[in-house]
Each structure stands twice: as C-alpha cells, then as structure tokens.
Coordinates of C-alpha atoms in Angstrom, one line a residue:
Chain C
M122 CA 4.2 -21.4 3.2
S123 CA 7.4 -20.5 1.5
T124 CA 10.7 -21.7 2.9
E125 CA 12.8 -19.4 0.8
F126 CA 13.2 -17.0 3.7
F127 CA 15.5 -19.6 5.4
S128 CA 15.1 -23.3 5.4
Y129 CA 16.9 -24.6 8.5
A130 CA 17.3 -23.7 12.1
G131 CA 18.4 -25.6 15.2
T132 CA 18.1 -24.4 18.7
V133 CA 20.3 -24.9 21.7
E134 CA 18.2 -24.8 24.8
V135 CA 20.0 -22.5 27.2
G136 CA 17.2 -22.2 29.8
P137 CA 18.8 -24.6 32.3
R138 CA 22.1 -22.6 32.2
D139 CA 21.8 -19.0 31.1
G140 CA 18.1 -18.9 32.0
L141 CA 18.3 -20.3 35.5
Q142 CA 21.7 -18.6 36.2
N143 CA 20.2 -15.2 35.9
E144 CA 17.0 -15.9 38.0
A145 CA 17.0 -15.0 41.7
T146 CA 15.1 -18.2 42.7
L147 CA 17.4 -21.2 43.4
L148 CA 15.8 -24.4 42.1
A149 CA 16.3 -27.9 43.5
T150 CA 18.4 -30.2 41.3
E151 CA 15.3 -32.4 40.7
T152 CA 13.5 -29.4 39.3
K153 CA 16.4 -28.6 37.0
V154 CA 16.4 -32.2 35.8
E155 CA 12.7 -32.1 35.2
F156 CA 13.1 -28.9 33.2
I157 CA 15.7 -30.6 31.0
E158 CA 13.5 -33.7 30.7
R159 CA 10.6 -31.6 29.6
A160 CA 12.8 -29.7 27.0
V161 CA 13.9 -33.0 25.6
A162 CA 10.4 -34.3 25.5
A163 CA 9.5 -31.2 23.5
G164 CA 12.0 -32.1 20.9
V165 CA 15.1 -30.2 22.0
R166 CA 18.3 -32.0 20.9
R167 CA 21.1 -29.7 22.2
V168 CA 20.9 -28.5 25.8
E169 CA 23.3 -26.3 27.6
A170 CA 22.5 -28.2 30.8
T171 CA 24.7 -26.5 33.4
A172 CA 27.9 -24.6 34.0
F173 CA 31.1 -26.0 35.7
V174 CA 32.1 -22.8 37.4
H175 CA 32.9 -21.9 41.0
P176 CA 29.9 -22.4 43.3
D177 CA 30.8 -19.3 45.3
R178 CA 30.5 -17.1 42.2
V179 CA 27.5 -18.8 40.7
P180 CA 25.5 -20.6 43.4
Q181 CA 22.7 -21.4 40.9
M182 CA 25.1 -23.9 39.1
A183 CA 26.6 -25.4 42.3
D184 CA 25.0 -28.8 41.5
A185 CA 26.4 -29.2 38.0
E186 CA 27.6 -32.8 38.6
A187 CA 24.4 -33.8 40.2
V188 CA 22.3 -32.4 37.3
M189 CA 24.5 -34.2 34.7
S190 CA 24.2 -37.5 36.6
K191 CA 20.4 -37.4 36.3
V192 CA 19.6 -36.0 32.8
P193 CA 17.9 -38.5 30.4
R194 CA 20.7 -40.0 28.3
R195 CA 19.7 -40.5 24.6
D196 CA 21.9 -41.0 21.6
D197 CA 20.1 -38.1 19.8
V198 CA 20.5 -35.6 22.6
S199 CA 23.7 -33.6 23.3
Y200 CA 24.3 -32.1 26.7
I201 CA 26.6 -29.1 26.7
G202 CA 28.6 -27.9 29.8
L203 CA 29.7 -24.3 30.0
V204 CA 33.3 -24.1 31.2
L205 CA 35.6 -21.1 31.8
N206 CA 38.9 -22.8 32.5
A207 CA 40.9 -26.1 32.7
R208 CA 39.4 -27.0 36.1
G209 CA 35.9 -26.5 34.8
F210 CA 36.7 -28.5 31.7
E211 CA 37.9 -31.4 33.8
R212 CA 34.8 -31.3 35.9
A213 CA 32.6 -31.2 32.8
R214 CA 34.4 -34.1 31.1
D215 CA 34.3 -36.2 34.3
A216 CA 30.6 -35.4 34.6
G217 CA 30.0 -36.9 31.1
V218 CA 29.0 -33.9 29.0
D219 CA 28.7 -34.5 25.3
E220 CA 30.1 -31.0 24.4
V221 CA 31.7 -28.1 26.2
N222 CA 31.1 -24.5 25.5
A223 CA 34.0 -22.1 26.4
V224 CA 33.4 -18.4 26.8
T225 CA 35.5 -15.4 26.2
V226 CA 34.4 -11.8 26.4
A227 CA 34.9 -9.1 23.8
T228 CA 36.0 -6.4 26.3
D229 CA 38.6 -6.4 29.0
T230 CA 36.4 -4.8 31.7
F231 CA 33.5 -7.2 31.3
G232 CA 35.9 -10.1 30.9
R233 CA 37.7 -9.3 34.2
R234 CA 34.4 -8.9 36.1
N235 CA 32.7 -11.9 34.6
Q236 CA 35.5 -14.5 34.6
G237 CA 38.7 -12.8 35.7
T238 CA 40.3 -12.7 32.3
T239 CA 41.2 -9.9 29.8
V240 CA 40.4 -10.5 26.1
E241 CA 43.9 -11.7 25.5
E242 CA 43.8 -14.1 28.5
G243 CA 40.3 -15.3 27.4
V244 CA 41.5 -16.2 23.9
A245 CA 44.4 -18.2 25.5
V246 CA 42.1 -20.0 28.0
C247 CA 39.6 -20.9 25.2
G248 CA 42.4 -22.3 23.1
D249 CA 43.5 -24.4 26.0
I250 CA 40.0 -25.7 26.6
V251 CA 39.6 -26.5 22.9
A252 CA 42.9 -28.4 23.0
R253 CA 41.9 -30.4 26.0
A254 CA 38.5 -31.2 24.4
H255 CA 40.3 -32.5 21.3
Q256 CA 42.3 -34.8 23.5
A257 CA 39.2 -36.0 25.3
G258 CA 37.3 -36.4 22.0
L259 CA 34.7 -33.9 22.9
P260 CA 33.4 -31.2 20.6
A261 CA 34.1 -27.7 21.9
S262 CA 32.3 -24.5 20.9
V263 CA 33.5 -21.0 21.9
T264 CA 31.1 -18.2 22.6
V265 CA 32.2 -14.6 22.3
A266 CA 30.2 -12.7 25.0
A267 CA 29.2 -9.1 24.8
A268 CA 29.8 -9.3 21.0
F269 CA 27.5 -6.3 20.4
G270 CA 27.9 -4.2 23.5
C271 CA 29.5 -4.2 26.9
P272 CA 27.7 -2.8 30.0
F273 CA 31.0 -1.1 31.0
E274 CA 32.7 -0.2 27.8
G275 CA 29.7 0.5 25.5
E276 CA 29.3 -0.5 21.9
V277 CA 31.6 -3.3 20.6
G278 CA 32.4 -2.9 16.9
P279 CA 32.1 -5.9 14.5
R280 CA 35.8 -5.6 13.3
R281 CA 37.0 -6.3 16.8
V282 CA 34.7 -9.3 17.2
A283 CA 35.6 -10.7 13.8
E284 CA 39.3 -10.4 14.6
L285 CA 38.7 -12.2 17.9
A286 CA 36.7 -14.9 16.1
R287 CA 39.5 -15.4 13.6
R288 CA 42.0 -16.0 16.4
I289 CA 39.6 -18.4 18.2
A290 CA 39.0 -20.2 14.9
D291 CA 42.7 -20.9 14.7
S292 CA 42.5 -23.1 17.8
G293 CA 40.1 -25.4 16.0
P294 CA 36.7 -25.3 17.8
A295 CA 33.7 -27.1 16.4
E296 CA 31.6 -24.0 16.4
I297 CA 31.9 -20.3 17.2
A298 CA 29.0 -18.4 18.8
V299 CA 28.4 -14.7 19.2
A300 CA 26.3 -13.6 22.1
D301 CA 24.4 -10.3 22.5
T302 CA 24.8 -10.7 26.3
I303 CA 23.1 -7.5 27.3
G304 CA 20.5 -7.3 24.4
V305 CA 21.7 -4.2 22.6
G306 CA 22.1 -5.3 19.0
V307 CA 19.9 -4.6 16.1
P308 CA 19.3 -6.7 12.9
S309 CA 21.5 -4.6 10.6
Q310 CA 24.4 -5.1 13.0
V311 CA 23.8 -8.9 13.1
T312 CA 23.9 -9.0 9.3
D313 CA 27.1 -6.9 9.2
L314 CA 28.8 -8.9 11.9
L315 CA 27.9 -12.3 10.5
G316 CA 29.2 -11.3 7.1
R317 CA 32.6 -10.4 8.7
L318 CA 32.6 -13.5 10.8
R319 CA 32.0 -15.7 7.7
E320 CA 35.0 -14.0 6.1
A321 CA 37.1 -14.4 9.2
T322 CA 36.3 -18.0 10.0
G323 CA 35.7 -19.7 6.7
D324 CA 33.1 -22.5 6.8
L325 CA 33.2 -23.0 10.6
P326 CA 29.6 -23.4 12.0
L327 CA 28.3 -20.3 13.6
R328 CA 25.7 -19.9 16.4
C329 CA 24.0 -16.8 17.7
H330 CA 22.8 -16.0 21.2
F331 CA 20.3 -13.2 21.6
H332 CA 18.5 -11.5 24.5
N333 CA 15.3 -9.7 24.0
T334 CA 16.2 -6.9 26.5
R335 CA 15.3 -4.1 24.0
N336 CA 12.7 -6.1 21.9
T337 CA 15.2 -6.7 19.1
G338 CA 15.9 -10.4 19.9
Y339 CA 13.6 -12.1 17.5
A340 CA 14.4 -9.6 14.6
N341 CA 18.0 -10.4 15.3
A342 CA 17.3 -14.1 15.2
V343 CA 15.7 -13.7 11.8
A344 CA 18.6 -11.6 10.5
A345 CA 21.0 -14.4 11.7
L346 CA 19.1 -17.1 10.0
Q347 CA 18.9 -15.1 6.8
A348 CA 22.7 -14.6 7.0
G349 CA 23.0 -18.4 7.0
V350 CA 23.5 -19.2 10.7
S351 CA 22.0 -22.6 11.5
W352 CA 21.9 -22.6 15.3
L353 CA 20.3 -20.2 17.7
D354 CA 20.4 -20.2 21.5
A355 CA 17.0 -19.8 23.1
S356 CA 15.5 -20.4 26.6
I357 CA 12.1 -22.0 27.3
G358 CA 9.9 -19.3 28.8
G359 CA 12.4 -16.6 27.7
I360 CA 13.8 -16.8 31.3
G361 CA 17.1 -15.3 32.3
G362 CA 16.6 -11.6 32.7
C363 CA 19.7 -9.6 32.5
P364 CA 22.0 -9.1 35.5
F365 CA 22.7 -5.5 34.4
A366 CA 19.1 -4.5 33.8
P367 CA 16.7 -5.4 36.6
G368 CA 13.2 -6.3 35.3
A369 CA 14.4 -6.8 31.8
T370 CA 13.4 -9.8 29.7
G371 CA 15.8 -12.7 29.2
N372 CA 16.9 -14.9 26.3
I373 CA 14.7 -15.1 23.3
A374 CA 12.1 -17.7 24.2
T375 CA 12.3 -21.1 22.6
E376 CA 8.5 -21.3 22.2
D377 CA 8.1 -17.9 20.6
L378 CA 11.1 -18.6 18.2
E379 CA 9.4 -21.9 17.3
Y380 CA 6.2 -20.1 16.5
L381 CA 8.0 -17.9 14.1
L382 CA 10.0 -20.8 12.6
A383 CA 6.9 -22.9 12.1
G384 CA 5.1 -20.1 10.5
T385 CA 8.0 -19.7 8.1
G386 CA 7.8 -23.3 7.2
V387 CA 11.0 -24.4 8.9
R388 CA 10.8 -27.9 10.4
T389 CA 12.7 -28.0 13.7
G390 CA 11.3 -31.1 15.3
L391 CA 10.1 -28.9 18.3
D392 CA 6.7 -29.4 19.8
L393 CA 5.2 -25.9 20.3
A394 CA 2.5 -26.9 22.7
R395 CA 5.0 -28.8 24.9
L396 CA 7.4 -25.9 24.9
A397 CA 4.7 -23.4 25.9
E398 CA 3.5 -25.7 28.6
T399 CA 7.1 -26.1 29.9
G400 CA 7.5 -22.3 29.8
R401 CA 4.4 -21.9 32.0
W402 CA 5.7 -24.7 34.3
I403 CA 9.1 -23.2 34.8
G404 CA 7.5 -19.8 35.5
E405 CA 5.5 -21.4 38.3
R406 CA 8.7 -22.9 39.7
L407 CA 10.4 -19.5 39.6
G408 CA 7.3 -17.7 41.0
S409 CA 7.0 -15.2 38.1
D410 CA 5.4 -14.6 34.8
V411 CA 7.8 -15.6 32.1
P412 CA 8.4 -13.2 29.1
A413 CA 7.4 -15.8 26.5
Q414 CA 4.1 -14.9 24.8
L415 CA 3.2 -18.4 23.5
G416 CA 2.3 -19.6 27.0
R417 CA -0.1 -16.7 27.3
V418 CA -1.8 -16.7 23.9
D419 CA -2.7 -19.5 21.6
A420 CA -0.4 -20.7 18.8
F421 CA -3.0 -19.8 16.1
P422 CA -3.0 -23.2 14.3
R423 CA -2.5 -22.6 10.6
R424 CA -4.4 -23.6 7.6
T425 CA -2.6 -23.3 4.3
E426 CA -4.7 -20.7 2.4
A427 CA -2.8 -19.4 -0.5
Chain N
M276 CA 26.5 2.1 11.0
S277 CA 25.4 1.0 7.6
T278 CA 22.1 2.2 6.2
E279 CA 22.0 -0.3 3.4
F280 CA 19.5 -2.4 5.5
F281 CA 16.8 0.2 4.8
S282 CA 17.2 3.9 4.8
Y283 CA 13.8 5.4 5.7
A284 CA 11.0 4.8 8.1
G285 CA 8.2 7.0 9.3
T286 CA 5.9 6.1 12.2
V287 CA 2.2 6.7 12.6
E288 CA 1.6 7.0 16.4
V289 CA -1.5 4.9 17.0
G290 CA -1.3 4.9 20.8
P291 CA -4.1 7.5 21.2
R292 CA -6.5 5.4 19.1
D293 CA -5.6 1.7 18.8
G294 CA -3.7 1.8 22.0
L295 CA -6.2 3.4 24.3
Q296 CA -9.2 1.8 22.6
N297 CA -8.0 -1.6 23.7
E298 CA -7.2 -0.7 27.3
A299 CA -9.7 -1.2 30.1
T300 CA -9.0 2.1 31.8
L301 CA -10.9 5.1 30.4
L302 CA -8.8 8.2 30.4
A303 CA -10.0 11.8 30.6
T304 CA -9.9 13.9 27.5
E305 CA -7.2 16.1 29.0
T306 CA -5.0 13.0 29.6
K307 CA -5.5 11.9 26.0
V308 CA -4.6 15.4 24.7
E309 CA -1.5 15.4 26.9
F310 CA -0.5 12.0 25.5
I311 CA -0.7 13.4 22.0
E312 CA 1.2 16.6 23.0
R313 CA 3.9 14.4 24.5
A314 CA 4.1 12.3 21.3
V315 CA 4.4 15.4 19.1
A316 CA 7.1 16.8 21.5
A317 CA 8.9 13.5 21.0
G318 CA 9.0 14.1 17.2
V319 CA 5.9 12.2 16.0
R320 CA 4.5 13.8 12.9
R321 CA 1.5 11.6 12.0
V322 CA -0.9 10.7 14.9
E323 CA -4.0 8.6 14.7
A324 CA -5.6 10.8 17.3
T325 CA -9.0 9.2 17.8
A326 CA -11.9 7.3 16.1
F327 CA -15.2 8.7 15.0
V328 CA -17.3 5.6 15.8
H329 CA -20.4 5.0 17.8
P330 CA -19.8 5.8 21.5
D331 CA -22.0 2.9 22.6
R332 CA -19.7 0.5 20.8
V333 CA -16.4 2.2 21.7
P334 CA -16.8 4.2 24.8
Q335 CA -13.0 4.9 24.9
M336 CA -13.4 7.1 21.8
A337 CA -16.6 8.9 22.8
D338 CA -14.8 12.2 23.2
A339 CA -13.4 12.3 19.6
E340 CA -14.5 15.8 18.8
A341 CA -13.2 17.1 22.2
V342 CA -9.8 15.5 21.7
M343 CA -9.5 17.0 18.2
S344 CA -10.5 20.4 19.4
K345 CA -7.6 20.5 21.9
V346 CA -4.6 18.8 20.1
P347 CA -1.7 21.1 19.3
R348 CA -2.1 22.3 15.8
R349 CA 1.2 22.5 13.8
D350 CA 1.8 22.7 10.1
D351 CA 4.2 19.7 10.3
V352 CA 1.8 17.4 12.2
S353 CA -1.0 15.5 10.6
Y354 CA -3.8 14.2 12.8
I355 CA -5.7 11.1 11.5
G356 CA -9.2 10.2 12.4
L357 CA -10.3 6.6 12.1
V358 CA -13.7 6.3 10.4
L359 CA -15.9 3.4 9.5
N360 CA -18.8 5.0 7.6
A361 CA -20.1 8.2 6.0
R362 CA -21.4 9.5 9.4
G363 CA -18.0 9.0 10.9
F364 CA -16.3 10.7 8.0
E365 CA -18.6 13.7 8.4
R366 CA -17.8 13.9 12.1
A367 CA -14.1 13.6 11.4
R368 CA -14.1 16.3 8.7
D369 CA -16.1 18.7 10.9
A370 CA -13.7 18.1 13.8
G371 CA -10.9 19.2 11.6
V372 CA -8.8 16.1 11.1
D373 CA -5.9 16.3 8.5
E374 CA -6.4 12.8 7.2
V375 CA -8.9 10.0 7.6
N376 CA -8.2 6.3 7.9
A377 CA -11.0 3.9 6.7
V378 CA -10.9 0.3 7.7
T379 CA -12.1 -2.8 6.1
V380 CA -11.6 -6.3 7.4
A381 CA -10.3 -9.2 5.4
T382 CA -12.9 -11.7 6.6
D383 CA -16.7 -11.6 6.8
T384 CA -17.0 -12.9 10.3
F385 CA -14.6 -10.4 11.9
G386 CA -15.9 -7.7 9.6
R387 CA -19.5 -8.2 10.8
R388 CA -18.5 -8.3 14.4
N389 CA -16.1 -5.4 14.3
Q390 CA -18.0 -3.0 12.2
G391 CA -21.2 -4.7 10.9
T392 CA -20.0 -5.2 7.3
T393 CA -19.0 -8.1 5.2
V394 CA -15.8 -7.9 3.1
E395 CA -17.8 -6.8 0.0
E396 CA -19.7 -4.2 2.0
G397 CA -16.5 -3.0 3.6
V398 CA -14.8 -2.4 0.2
A399 CA -17.9 -0.4 -0.9
V400 CA -17.9 1.7 2.3
C401 CA -14.2 2.4 2.1
G402 CA -14.7 3.5 -1.6
D403 CA -17.4 5.8 -0.4
I404 CA -15.3 7.3 2.3
V405 CA -12.3 7.8 -0.1
A406 CA -14.7 9.6 -2.5
R407 CA -16.0 11.9 0.2
A408 CA -12.5 12.6 1.4
H409 CA -11.5 13.6 -2.2
Q410 CA -14.4 16.0 -2.3
A411 CA -13.4 17.5 1.1
G412 CA -9.7 17.7 0.0
L413 CA -8.5 15.3 2.7
P414 CA -6.1 12.4 2.2
A415 CA -7.7 9.1 2.9
S416 CA -5.9 5.9 3.7
V417 CA -7.5 2.5 3.9
T418 CA -6.4 -0.2 6.4
V419 CA -7.1 -3.9 5.7
A420 CA -7.6 -5.4 9.2
A421 CA -6.9 -9.0 10.0
A422 CA -4.7 -9.2 7.0
F423 CA -2.7 -12.1 8.4
G424 CA -5.3 -13.9 10.4
C425 CA -8.8 -13.7 11.8
P426 CA -9.8 -14.7 15.3
F427 CA -12.8 -16.4 13.9
E428 CA -11.8 -17.7 10.5
G429 CA -8.1 -18.5 11.0
E430 CA -5.3 -17.8 8.7
V431 CA -5.9 -15.3 5.9
G432 CA -4.0 -16.0 2.7
P433 CA -1.9 -13.3 0.9
R434 CA -3.7 -13.8 -2.4
R435 CA -7.0 -12.8 -0.8
V436 CA -5.5 -9.7 0.8
A437 CA -3.7 -8.6 -2.4
E438 CA -7.0 -8.9 -4.4
L439 CA -8.8 -6.9 -1.7
A440 CA -6.0 -4.3 -1.9
R441 CA -6.2 -4.1 -5.7
R442 CA -9.9 -3.3 -5.5
I443 CA -9.4 -0.7 -2.7
A444 CA -6.6 0.9 -4.8
D445 CA -9.1 1.4 -7.6
S446 CA -11.0 3.9 -5.4
G447 CA -7.9 6.1 -5.2
P448 CA -6.8 6.2 -1.6
A449 CA -3.6 8.0 -0.7
E450 CA -2.2 5.0 1.1
I451 CA -3.1 1.3 1.8
A452 CA -2.2 -0.3 5.1
V453 CA -2.2 -4.0 6.1
A454 CA -2.8 -4.7 9.8
D455 CA -1.9 -7.9 11.7
T456 CA -4.7 -7.1 14.1
I457 CA -4.3 -10.2 16.2
G458 CA -0.5 -10.5 16.0
V459 CA -0.2 -13.8 14.2
G460 CA 2.1 -13.0 11.2
V461 CA 5.7 -13.9 10.8
P462 CA 8.4 -12.2 8.7
S463 CA 8.3 -14.5 5.7
Q464 CA 4.6 -13.9 5.4
V465 CA 5.2 -10.1 5.5
T466 CA 7.7 -10.3 2.7
D467 CA 5.4 -12.5 0.7
L468 CA 2.3 -10.3 1.2
L469 CA 4.1 -7.1 0.5
G470 CA 5.5 -8.4 -2.7
R471 CA 2.0 -9.3 -3.8
L472 CA 0.6 -6.0 -2.7
R473 CA 3.3 -4.1 -4.6
E474 CA 2.2 -6.0 -7.8
A475 CA -1.5 -5.4 -7.0
T476 CA -1.3 -1.7 -6.1
G477 CA 1.5 -0.3 -8.3
D478 CA 3.3 2.6 -6.6
L479 CA 0.7 3.4 -4.0
P480 CA 2.3 4.1 -0.6
L481 CA 2.0 1.1 1.8
R482 CA 1.9 1.2 5.5
C483 CA 2.0 -1.8 8.0
H484 CA 0.5 -2.2 11.4
F485 CA 1.9 -4.9 13.6
H486 CA 1.0 -6.3 17.1
N487 CA 3.6 -8.0 19.2
T488 CA 1.2 -10.6 20.5
R489 CA 3.4 -13.5 19.7
N490 CA 6.8 -11.7 19.8
T491 CA 7.0 -11.4 16.0
G492 CA 6.1 -7.7 15.7
Y493 CA 9.5 -6.2 15.5
A494 CA 10.8 -8.9 13.2
N495 CA 7.8 -8.2 11.0
A496 CA 8.5 -4.5 11.1
V497 CA 12.0 -5.1 9.8
A498 CA 10.7 -7.4 7.1
A499 CA 8.3 -4.7 6.0
L500 CA 11.0 -2.0 5.9
Q501 CA 13.3 -4.3 3.9
A502 CA 10.4 -4.8 1.5
G503 CA 10.3 -1.1 0.9
V504 CA 7.4 0.0 3.1
S505 CA 8.1 3.5 4.4
W506 CA 5.4 3.8 7.2
L507 CA 4.8 1.7 10.2
D508 CA 2.1 2.1 12.9
A509 CA 3.4 1.9 16.5
S510 CA 2.1 2.9 19.9
I511 CA 4.1 4.6 22.6
G512 CA 4.5 2.1 25.5
G513 CA 3.3 -0.7 23.2
I514 CA -0.1 -0.2 24.7
G515 CA -3.2 -1.7 23.2
G516 CA -3.3 -5.4 24.3
C517 CA -5.5 -7.5 22.1
P518 CA -9.2 -7.8 22.7
F519 CA -9.1 -11.4 21.7
A520 CA -6.2 -12.4 23.9
P521 CA -6.4 -11.2 27.5
G522 CA -2.9 -10.4 28.9
A523 CA -1.3 -10.1 25.5
T524 CA 1.0 -7.3 24.5
G525 CA -0.2 -4.6 22.2
N526 CA 1.1 -2.7 19.1
I527 CA 4.8 -2.7 18.6
A528 CA 6.1 0.1 20.8
T529 CA 7.2 3.3 19.2
E530 CA 10.2 3.7 21.6
D531 CA 11.4 0.1 21.0
L532 CA 11.0 0.5 17.2
E533 CA 12.9 3.8 17.4
Y534 CA 15.8 2.0 19.3
L535 CA 16.0 -0.5 16.4
L536 CA 15.8 2.2 13.7
A537 CA 18.4 4.4 15.4
G538 CA 20.8 1.5 15.7
T539 CA 20.3 0.8 12.0
G540 CA 21.2 4.3 11.2
V541 CA 17.8 5.4 10.1
R542 CA 17.0 9.0 11.0
T543 CA 13.4 9.4 12.0
G544 CA 13.3 12.7 13.9
L545 CA 12.0 10.8 17.0
D546 CA 13.5 11.5 20.4
L547 CA 14.0 8.1 22.1
A548 CA 14.3 9.5 25.6
R549 CA 11.1 11.5 25.3
L550 CA 9.2 8.5 23.8
A551 CA 10.4 6.2 26.7
E552 CA 9.4 8.8 29.3
T553 CA 6.0 9.1 27.7
G554 CA 5.6 5.3 27.7
R555 CA 6.3 5.3 31.4
W556 CA 3.9 8.2 31.9
I557 CA 1.0 6.6 30.0
G558 CA 1.6 3.3 31.9
E559 CA 1.1 5.3 35.1
R560 CA -2.1 6.8 33.8
L561 CA -3.4 3.3 32.8
G562 CA -2.2 1.8 36.1
S563 CA -0.1 -0.9 34.5
D564 CA 3.4 -1.8 33.3
V565 CA 3.5 -1.2 29.6
P566 CA 5.1 -3.8 27.2
A567 CA 7.8 -1.4 25.9
Q568 CA 11.3 -2.3 27.0
L569 CA 12.9 1.1 26.5
G570 CA 11.2 2.6 29.5
R571 CA 12.6 -0.2 31.6
V572 CA 16.2 -0.4 30.4
D573 CA 18.5 2.2 29.1
A574 CA 18.9 3.1 25.4
F575 CA 22.6 2.1 25.4
P576 CA 24.0 5.2 23.8
R577 CA 26.2 4.3 20.9
R578 CA 29.7 5.2 20.0
T579 CA 30.6 4.5 16.4
E580 CA 33.3 1.8 16.8
A581 CA 34.0 0.1 13.5

C-alpha cells in the first residue's frame, strides 16, 4: 500500500470530553476512567480526559478532579484538560494534567452562549491561559471552535479564522486547532482554510477537529492530512452527537478513522480491534448504538495484493 | 467558494436498484415509480431504475418491466437497466431502457455466487452485452463489482482490476465503473486504482460506486472526483445496506453527497431539500431510519463570507 497520500497521523482521543459531554447519559467516574484506560490500552497517547468548567453549566464534567486522580499515569501518555478561564486552568494544573486546551469561538453569539465571551474577549482569555501554562511549564493548545460555521451566525469565512489564528499564535501556544463544532465543513473548505492557517501561523503545529454531522467528517479528515496536518481529534464510538442537532452523529470515530489510516499504510500505533471493542462497550454504557461502523462490521483484514 | 478542488460531478441514482435490492422490505411497483419520480423532480438525470434479472434470485426486482412502463419519460432523463446476460439485455431493450449496465465481478468466488460466472466468463458475457447494445443503438456501461475487496477472497489488488478494465474496454462500452461493493476501500486506494484505470482505458469515461459501510464512502468519492472521475453512483437516503454485513449502511447517500458538492461550489442541478425529503419518504416506506444525515439535520444554508 502506498503511503504517498500522507504518511503520518496522530489522534487526540476526545471521547472522554467532547464525546461524553454531549451525551444525555451521565456516567460514573469509574466508568469514565475505564473508558480512558481502554483507550490507552488501544494505543491512544493523547487523551482529552475532561474539562475544568463550571459543574452547573456542564454536569457531565463535574468530576474532573476525580477522573484525573484515577487515570493510568504513563510517561508516554499525555492527558489534556479543557479549560475556558484562569480558574479552570488552576484546577487543571492542580489536578495534574499534562497539557491544557483553551477554547475560543469564531463568532460572538456562539462565544457568548458557549462560554460567556465575545471573540475579542476569547482571544484575550486564551492568551492569559497560554501565559499561565508557560509559567507552569505545561504545553497549551488553543482550539478555535465553530471555525467553519456557527449555529447562530451561519457560515464562518476562512479569512476571519486565519486572522484569529494569527493573533492566537502571537501568544505562543504549542498548537492551534480548528474545530468544525457543528459539522458543516466540506473538504475544499478544509484545504482552503489550512492553507491560510499555514500562512498565518508559520510552522506552528496544527490540529483539526471534525464532526460527522453531515457525513463530511472523514473526507475532511483526509483533506486535513493531505494539507499536512499531523493531529486529528476523534472519539471512540463516534460518540458526542451535536447539541444543536438532536439525533445527529458525533465526532469522527477513532476506530473508523484508524480503519482508513491503516488502509492508507499510515502507522498510528492504534489497535483497531480494541478501539472497536471499546466503541461497542461505551455504547452499552450510554445505552445507545454508537455511530462508528467498525464495531458493527469487520475490519476486512488486508492482504497485500498488488 | 473555490471550485479548484474539482469542478464537475454527475450522479447516477442507484437507490431504485442497488438500494431497494438490498432492503428486506418489498415495495409495491407504484412506490418504486414514485421514488423514481421524486428523484427526477429533485434533479436526477441518470437513474438505475431496475434490474432485469431472474425474479427467483432477486424478488425485489421482479417487476422490472412494470416499473419501466410507468417511469416519467423525459428527453433529459436516462433510465438504466442492470443486466447480467443476453436474456436480461433483451428484456431491458424491450422494456425501453435508455442505457444498460452490465456487471462483472473481480473475483471468481463472488462472481459465481452473485451471477454464476467466473471472471473470465463475466468478461465474455459483458462483451456480448456491449455488442448487443451497439446493435440496438443503446449505450452500455460495464461495472466491475468487488473492485476493492471480495467478501470471500479478501482484498482485490488494483493491477488485477486495471487489467480487467483494459479487456472490458476492448469491447467498446460507453463507460466503465468500479464498485466498492462491500465498502472496504480507502481514498489512497481509489487514487491509485483510478490512475491505473486511466492508463488502462485511455479516455473512456469512468464512474465510481461507493458504499459507506466503513465510513470511507464520502472520502472515497472526493478522491475519485479529484482523480478526474465525473460520475458517481449514489442512493437517496443512503439505502441499500450490505448483504454481507447486517446492519451496515448502504450506498453513499445522494443528499449527503450533494451537500458536499454544493459546499465545494460544484453545480449538479440537484435540489438538496427535495433529495432530503425523498430520503425521509423512502425511509418511511421501508420502515427504517435511513443512513443519510441530511434528512436528519439542516443543510446549513451558506452565505459567501470570504
């Protein structure tokens, strides 16, 4: 199998955070920790483990400290805590995360509703979090949410996102991510946006976060890898749904992405069978069929016929 | 929106044939005709309307002549009949199809089970059908089924498929299609195979047929369009499942593909709202939720922010 298509991809497992946060079923802390243990056993090396946000606003993440106190600590596994402000950063640091991920939103309306900040305020808050992370010796990434579209303001143009990324890059994060939070982007937009981001941010590592809400998530992932992005967010089982589209599918599924990557000849270190088994397992815990296909159909083991 | 990504795509609506053939629910002829009428009203201009095969083997297609006698005839709409042998061709011709699509399978085991022919026999039969179509003044396309993998023999290499296509091309079909019948291919394989097919078949029009069984179908479609293929098969609702994988999703959905194409700036003449409505409608007729997403979530109407 040729690897010319793209030769490297790493995944950040966001099932424990973005996945569970958008599911109606509240899981016990022990179940969340087992989810993370299973992900690590399946080869995942970066995990967005939880969010340090207000428990009244996001009850699914109220046990952030308890989760972090129980995850399996390994030198080769990095646990990321999502934080939205200085208080969240302090909690994450004290809970012993390996990285923080700050979030700003590309539109004022969604930003105010999601986290109480306008775009301008979000850039400032992210800069503050990055500065605090530098002081604490923690890598900080910044995610631009709604980078392709906003449920309230409609389409978000790539120029706006690239300008936002340029300003975020000035604060010195370790990585910038763009998130298609509501799953509206298509591959040509991914290609276009990433080209502009590359110009705007130099050689800063980029990460992409796609939802499969309109069945474009995997095609977008391929476009991102072809554009030279090395890291993709994905959730085991494809859990997560979309708070703005009841019944919609969630993040791209780690197991389905791994099927595609393995078929492309990209070595990720992920164990497809274990991922698929964990996708079925988390679906049972959530009481629903998960969107991932690889828990439903076999992985079609490959020979190498020319 | 840039159209550099790819600038043209046509779809062949295969819901009435590949879609319905693989659904457990038998629909009345009138319902099938209404499905086709709705597809045409949504802008579809090539429809694989039915298959002229033995009713004992494929009861879903037993009313092929009745369906063809009732579809709305228009100068700008081409109805395709799937045929597997001379008898099927004669039936299709007599029923007044505008095109025929012959099928050969890339492996002996699947070929014998699907249609009672080895690869060698299938090439000969397709050549015979193409010759008969020439005589009758009908365009004939040939589809190579299981072109990425076979449920019995495993992975199918691109060299084998390209050689098969070269021999089929010698018989003079109007178009050659490659079908990922069991939904195992990934985009890098699509790119690779289409490059070899182009070499093997010169400037013969190519068409691709993808199933979304492992969530690679839309990424494969994009890879095919980027490789210069102009025509893609798709089914409204994404109906069709997979006879070898119970519970699996079917063909790529016409409405979800159109969402992607519209976002890319490709003008197809398709009406997304009507496609999505028809996807919901056929799901009700079949008594199941269809895999298409665009009947479930909105089309996110676009502005043109830079």
